[in-house]
């Protein structure tokens, strides 16, 4: 099954929204196959946000992402990259649809609670960036047949 990378950003940690995000992930039926707390630094953020390094807001983005530890998660599920991106909502919390994480829990374009991989290809690169192989667990919950039909897994 497909995997995606999620980062619970400092805006989620400091605002005590970790439980809300994890609750939605669990309620949806996504499998958590890795989860840990870590302190990000500019080096890893220059890789992770390589497409934004030249933007004027990049120094502010680094500051906001390093202000406290984050929680990184690896999720597994059918089409999970697309599923979790739609649960995340648009980048700017003021424009994100109600019902999405950003739509329900933030009003900022930068302090926007979560990162979610935007493609299957990027998810593979991002998971390898944040997790060592032995930090990821290849298991299926025993109720997997209540989550998916037989022809979906
Ligand atoms: P981006 O990859 O464009 O969006 P997303 O997180 O929805 O995949 O941007 C990465 C992060 O950079 C975004 O979550 C918050 C920050 N950011 C800003 O601070 N200002 C901006 O104008 C943009 C576009 C992004």
PDB file of C-alpha atoms and ligand atoms in Angstrom:
ATOM      1  CA  UNK A   1       0.000   0.000   0.000  1.00  0.00           C
ATOM      2  CA  UNK A   2       1.004   3.619  -0.525  1.00  0.00           C
ATOM      3  CA  UNK A   3       2.750   5.731   2.131  1.00  0.00           C
ATOM      4  CA  UNK A   4       2.882   9.467   2.853  1.00  0.00           C
ATOM      5  CA  UNK A   5       4.834  11.774   5.150  1.00  0.00           C
ATOM      6  CA  UNK A   6       3.082  14.039   7.629  1.00  0.00           C
ATOM      7  CA  UNK A   7       4.723  16.668   9.822  1.00  0.00           C
ATOM      8  CA  UNK A   8       2.834  18.065  12.783  1.00  0.00           C
ATOM      9  CA  UNK A   9       4.387  21.518  12.664  1.00  0.00           C
ATOM     10  CA  UNK A  10       5.315  23.664  15.681  1.00  0.00           C
ATOM     11  CA  UNK A  11       1.970  25.443  15.216  1.00  0.00           C
ATOM     12  CA  UNK A  12       0.238  22.130  16.028  1.00  0.00           C
ATOM     13  CA  UNK A  13       2.582  21.235  18.888  1.00  0.00           C
ATOM     14  CA  UNK A  14       2.417  24.640  20.579  1.00  0.00           C
ATOM     15  CA  UNK A  15      -1.352  24.906  20.182  1.00  0.00           C
ATOM     16  CA  UNK A  16      -1.888  21.389  21.603  1.00  0.00           C
ATOM     17  CA  UNK A  17      -3.517  20.120  18.400  1.00  0.00           C
ATOM     18  CA  UNK A  18      -1.548  16.867  18.156  1.00  0.00           C
ATOM     19  CA  UNK A  19      -4.425  14.814  19.535  1.00  0.00           C
ATOM     20  CA  UNK A  20      -6.943  16.385  17.146  1.00  0.00           C
ATOM     21  CA  UNK A  21      -4.807  15.578  14.107  1.00  0.00           C
ATOM     22  CA  UNK A  22      -3.971  12.042  15.232  1.00  0.00           C
ATOM     23  CA  UNK A  23      -7.642  11.453  16.076  1.00  0.00           C
ATOM     24  CA  UNK A  24      -8.713  12.340  12.521  1.00  0.00           C
ATOM     25  CA  UNK A  25      -6.012  10.101  11.053  1.00  0.00           C
ATOM     26  CA  UNK A  26      -7.196   7.184  13.198  1.00  0.00           C
ATOM     27  CA  UNK A  27     -10.884   7.859  12.600  1.00  0.00           C
ATOM     28  CA  UNK A  28     -10.322   7.891   8.842  1.00  0.00           C
ATOM     29  CA  UNK A  29      -8.755   4.433   8.961  1.00  0.00           C
ATOM     30  CA  UNK A  30      -5.222   5.391   7.942  1.00  0.00           C
ATOM     31  CA  UNK A  31      -2.452   3.203   9.315  1.00  0.00           C
ATOM     32  CA  UNK A  32       0.292   4.896  11.344  1.00  0.00           C
ATOM     33  CA  UNK A  33       3.482   3.038  10.410  1.00  0.00           C
ATOM     34  CA  UNK A  34       5.986   5.466  11.950  1.00  0.00           C
ATOM     35  CA  UNK A  35       5.866   8.364  14.394  1.00  0.00           C
ATOM     36  CA  UNK A  36       8.535  10.304  16.292  1.00  0.00           C
ATOM     37  CA  UNK A  37       9.399  13.718  17.692  1.00  0.00           C
ATOM     38  CA  UNK A  38      12.408  15.549  16.276  1.00  0.00           C
ATOM     39  CA  UNK A  39      13.999  18.997  16.175  1.00  0.00           C
ATOM     40  CA  UNK A  40      14.324  20.309  12.613  1.00  0.00           C
ATOM     41  CA  UNK A  41      17.172  22.576  11.505  1.00  0.00           C
ATOM     42  CA  UNK A  42      17.867  24.809   8.514  1.00  0.00           C
ATOM     43  CA  UNK A  43      19.818  22.069   6.710  1.00  0.00           C
ATOM     44  CA  UNK A  44      16.932  19.600   6.551  1.00  0.00           C
ATOM     45  CA  UNK A  45      14.439  22.410   5.780  1.00  0.00           C
ATOM     46  CA  UNK A  46      16.534  23.563   2.816  1.00  0.00           C
ATOM     47  CA  UNK A  47      16.139  20.036   1.419  1.00  0.00           C
ATOM     48  CA  UNK A  48      12.511  19.597   2.386  1.00  0.00           C
ATOM     49  CA  UNK A  49      11.444  23.024   1.088  1.00  0.00           C
ATOM     50  CA  UNK A  50      13.986  23.213  -1.781  1.00  0.00           C
ATOM     51  CA  UNK A  51      11.258  24.653  -4.042  1.00  0.00           C
ATOM     52  CA  UNK A  52      10.879  27.631  -1.653  1.00  0.00           C
ATOM     53  CA  UNK A  53      14.497  28.457  -0.715  1.00  0.00           C
ATOM     54  CA  UNK A  54      14.574  31.547  -2.948  1.00  0.00           C
ATOM     55  CA  UNK A  55      11.253  32.925  -1.687  1.00  0.00           C
ATOM     56  CA  UNK A  56      11.400  36.051   0.499  1.00  0.00           C
ATOM     57  CA  UNK A  57       9.442  34.274   3.240  1.00  0.00           C
ATOM     58  CA  UNK A  58      11.892  31.345   3.468  1.00  0.00           C
ATOM     59  CA  UNK A  59      13.837  32.671   6.532  1.00  0.00           C
ATOM     60  CA  UNK A  60      10.512  33.174   8.333  1.00  0.00           C
ATOM     61  CA  UNK A  61       9.449  29.656   7.332  1.00  0.00           C
ATOM     62  CA  UNK A  62      12.674  28.214   8.782  1.00  0.00           C
ATOM     63  CA  UNK A  63      12.167  30.197  11.997  1.00  0.00           C
ATOM     64  CA  UNK A  64       8.584  28.966  12.349  1.00  0.00           C
ATOM     65  CA  UNK A  65       9.552  25.331  11.680  1.00  0.00           C
ATOM     66  CA  UNK A  66      12.454  25.302  14.174  1.00  0.00           C
ATOM     67  CA  UNK A  67      10.864  27.107  17.119  1.00  0.00           C
ATOM     68  CA  UNK A  68      10.164  23.794  18.859  1.00  0.00           C
ATOM     69  CA  UNK A  69      10.290  20.072  17.993  1.00  0.00           C
ATOM     70  CA  UNK A  70       7.884  18.643  15.437  1.00  0.00           C
ATOM     71  CA  UNK A  71       6.245  15.220  15.175  1.00  0.00           C
ATOM     72  CA  UNK A  72       6.828  13.335  11.940  1.00  0.00           C
ATOM     73  CA  UNK A  73       4.495  10.547  10.927  1.00  0.00           C
ATOM     74  CA  UNK A  74       4.435   8.008   8.137  1.00  0.00           C
ATOM     75  CA  UNK A  75       0.921   6.961   7.145  1.00  0.00           C
ATOM     76  CA  UNK A  76      -0.112   4.023   5.015  1.00  0.00           C
ATOM     77  CA  UNK A  77      -3.297   3.390   3.060  1.00  0.00           C
ATOM     78  CA  UNK A  78      -4.768   3.021  -0.388  1.00  0.00           C
ATOM     79  CA  UNK A  79      -4.149   6.294  -2.302  1.00  0.00           C
ATOM     80  CA  UNK A  80      -3.032   7.765   1.036  1.00  0.00           C
ATOM     81  CA  UNK A  81      -1.102  10.693  -0.511  1.00  0.00           C
ATOM     82  CA  UNK A  82      -4.261  12.032  -2.155  1.00  0.00           C
ATOM     83  CA  UNK A  83      -6.482  11.065   0.790  1.00  0.00           C
ATOM     84  CA  UNK A  84      -4.357  12.899   3.345  1.00  0.00           C
ATOM     85  CA  UNK A  85      -3.788  15.953   1.106  1.00  0.00           C
ATOM     86  CA  UNK A  86      -7.558  16.334   0.847  1.00  0.00           C
ATOM     87  CA  UNK A  87      -7.877  15.983   4.636  1.00  0.00           C
ATOM     88  CA  UNK A  88      -5.191  18.706   5.002  1.00  0.00           C
ATOM     89  CA  UNK A  89      -6.792  21.369   2.788  1.00  0.00           C
ATOM     90  CA  UNK A  90      -5.320  24.377   0.954  1.00  0.00           C
ATOM     91  CA  UNK A  91      -2.026  25.891   2.098  1.00  0.00           C
ATOM     92  CA  UNK A  92      -3.621  29.023   3.537  1.00  0.00           C
ATOM     93  CA  UNK A  93      -5.836  28.221   6.512  1.00  0.00           C
ATOM     94  CA  UNK A  94      -8.025  31.228   5.732  1.00  0.00           C
ATOM     95  CA  UNK A  95      -8.900  29.693   2.377  1.00  0.00           C
ATOM     96  CA  UNK A  96      -8.909  26.010   3.336  1.00  0.00           C
ATOM     97  CA  UNK A  97     -12.319  24.356   3.260  1.00  0.00           C
ATOM     98  CA  UNK A  98     -14.114  23.739   6.546  1.00  0.00           C
ATOM     99  CA  UNK A  99     -13.779  20.078   7.476  1.00  0.00           C
ATOM    100  CA  UNK A 100     -10.099  20.009   6.541  1.00  0.00           C
ATOM    101  CA  UNK A 101      -7.365  20.210   9.177  1.00  0.00           C
ATOM    102  CA  UNK A 102      -6.196  23.621   7.997  1.00  0.00           C
ATOM    103  CA  UNK A 103      -9.767  24.817   7.434  1.00  0.00           C
ATOM    104  CA  UNK A 104     -10.808  23.872  10.945  1.00  0.00           C
ATOM    105  CA  UNK A 105      -7.700  24.592  13.008  1.00  0.00           C
ATOM    106  CA  UNK A 106      -5.775  27.541  11.568  1.00  0.00           C
ATOM    107  CA  UNK A 107      -6.070  30.976   9.964  1.00  0.00           C
ATOM    108  CA  UNK A 108      -2.542  31.354   8.580  1.00  0.00           C
ATOM    109  CA  UNK A 109      -0.654  30.597   5.371  1.00  0.00           C
ATOM    110  CA  UNK A 110       2.472  29.645   7.312  1.00  0.00           C
ATOM    111  CA  UNK A 111       1.348  28.543  10.774  1.00  0.00           C
ATOM    112  CA  UNK A 112      -0.753  25.909   9.068  1.00  0.00           C
ATOM    113  CA  UNK A 113      -0.515  22.914  11.417  1.00  0.00           C
ATOM    114  CA  UNK A 114       0.561  20.114   9.097  1.00  0.00           C
ATOM    115  CA  UNK A 115       2.751  19.185   6.179  1.00  0.00           C
ATOM    116  CA  UNK A 116       1.502  16.470   3.825  1.00  0.00           C
ATOM    117  CA  UNK A 117       3.451  15.006   0.881  1.00  0.00           C
ATOM    118  CA  UNK A 118       1.999  16.221  -2.420  1.00  0.00           C
ATOM    119  CA  UNK A 119       2.837  13.247  -4.683  1.00  0.00           C
ATOM    120  CA  UNK A 120       3.715   9.573  -4.394  1.00  0.00           C
ATOM    121  CA  UNK A 121       7.194  10.319  -5.724  1.00  0.00           C
ATOM    122  CA  UNK A 122       7.824  13.100  -3.182  1.00  0.00           C
ATOM    123  CA  UNK A 123       6.365  10.985  -0.379  1.00  0.00           C
ATOM    124  CA  UNK A 124       9.048   8.324  -0.964  1.00  0.00           C
ATOM    125  CA  UNK A 125      11.822  10.955  -0.888  1.00  0.00           C
ATOM    126  CA  UNK A 126      10.386  12.686   2.196  1.00  0.00           C
ATOM    127  CA  UNK A 127       9.873   9.462   4.166  1.00  0.00           C
ATOM    128  CA  UNK A 128      13.509   8.508   3.501  1.00  0.00           C
ATOM    129  CA  UNK A 129      14.574  12.013   4.587  1.00  0.00           C
ATOM    130  CA  UNK A 130      12.871  11.846   7.981  1.00  0.00           C
ATOM    131  CA  UNK A 131      12.845   8.138   8.907  1.00  0.00           C
ATOM    132  CA  UNK A 132      15.453   5.411   9.132  1.00  0.00           C
ATOM    133  CA  UNK A 133      14.182   2.089   7.745  1.00  0.00           C
ATOM    134  CA  UNK A 134      14.007   0.501  11.221  1.00  0.00           C
ATOM    135  CA  UNK A 135      11.732   3.318  12.451  1.00  0.00           C
ATOM    136  CA  UNK A 136       8.976   2.215  10.058  1.00  0.00           C
ATOM    137  CA  UNK A 137       6.713  -0.748  10.774  1.00  0.00           C
ATOM    138  CA  UNK A 138       5.212  -2.944   8.109  1.00  0.00           C
ATOM    139  CA  UNK A 139       2.043  -4.277   9.679  1.00  0.00           C
ATOM    140  CA  UNK A 140      -1.665  -4.380   8.989  1.00  0.00           C
ATOM    141  CA  UNK A 141      -4.212  -3.921  11.775  1.00  0.00           C
ATOM    142  CA  UNK A 142      -6.271  -7.059  12.335  1.00  0.00           C
ATOM    143  CA  UNK A 143      -9.469  -5.194  11.448  1.00  0.00           C
ATOM    144  CA  UNK A 144      -8.120  -4.244   7.985  1.00  0.00           C
ATOM    145  CA  UNK A 145     -11.119  -6.008   6.381  1.00  0.00           C
ATOM    146  CA  UNK A 146     -13.438  -3.614   8.178  1.00  0.00           C
ATOM    147  CA  UNK A 147     -11.461  -0.711   6.705  1.00  0.00           C
ATOM    148  CA  UNK A 148     -11.121  -1.904   3.088  1.00  0.00           C
ATOM    149  CA  UNK A 149     -13.002  -4.272   0.800  1.00  0.00           C
ATOM    150  CA  UNK A 150     -11.070  -7.380  -0.257  1.00  0.00           C
ATOM    151  CA  UNK A 151     -10.467  -6.006  -3.759  1.00  0.00           C
ATOM    152  CA  UNK A 152      -9.052  -2.727  -2.398  1.00  0.00           C
ATOM    153  CA  UNK A 153      -6.077  -4.282  -0.603  1.00  0.00           C
TER     154      UNK A 153
HETATM  155  P1  LIG B   1       3.821  24.698  -0.271  1.00  0.00           P
HETATM  156  O1  LIG B   1       4.675  23.509  -0.592  1.00  0.00           O
HETATM  157  O2  LIG B   1       3.545  25.687  -1.372  1.00  0.00           O
HETATM  158  O3  LIG B   1       2.382  24.279   0.329  1.00  0.00           O
HETATM  159  P2  LIG B   1       1.828  23.017   1.123  1.00  0.00           P
HETATM  160  O4  LIG B   1       2.385  23.021   2.514  1.00  0.00           O
HETATM  161  O5  LIG B   1       0.331  23.232   1.126  1.00  0.00           O
HETATM  162  O6  LIG B   1       2.228  21.782   0.340  1.00  0.00           O
HETATM  163  O7  LIG B   1       4.509  25.520   0.909  1.00  0.00           O
HETATM  164  C1  LIG B   1       5.148  24.864   1.970  1.00  0.00           C
HETATM  165  C2  LIG B   1       4.986  25.689   3.215  1.00  0.00           C
HETATM  166  O8  LIG B   1       5.628  26.947   3.051  1.00  0.00           O
HETATM  167  C3  LIG B   1       3.541  26.028   3.557  1.00  0.00           C
HETATM  168  O9  LIG B   1       2.867  24.970   4.199  1.00  0.00           O
HETATM  169  C4  LIG B   1       3.732  27.230   4.426  1.00  0.00           C
HETATM  170  C5  LIG B   1       4.938  27.936   3.797  1.00  0.00           C
HETATM  171  N1  LIG B   1       4.505  29.033   2.913  1.00  0.00           N
HETATM  172  C6  LIG B   1       4.550  30.331   3.397  1.00  0.00           C
HETATM  173  O10 LIG B   1       4.945  30.573   4.556  1.00  0.00           O
HETATM  174  N2  LIG B   1       4.142  31.368   2.587  1.00  0.00           N
HETATM  175  C7  LIG B   1       3.686  31.142   1.324  1.00  0.00           C
HETATM  176  O11 LIG B   1       3.338  32.133   0.608  1.00  0.00           O
HETATM  177  C8  LIG B   1       3.665  29.794   0.820  1.00  0.00           C
HETATM  178  C9  LIG B   1       3.186  29.517  -0.573  1.00  0.00           C
HETATM  179  C10 LIG B   1       4.091  28.785   1.640  1.00  0.00           C
END
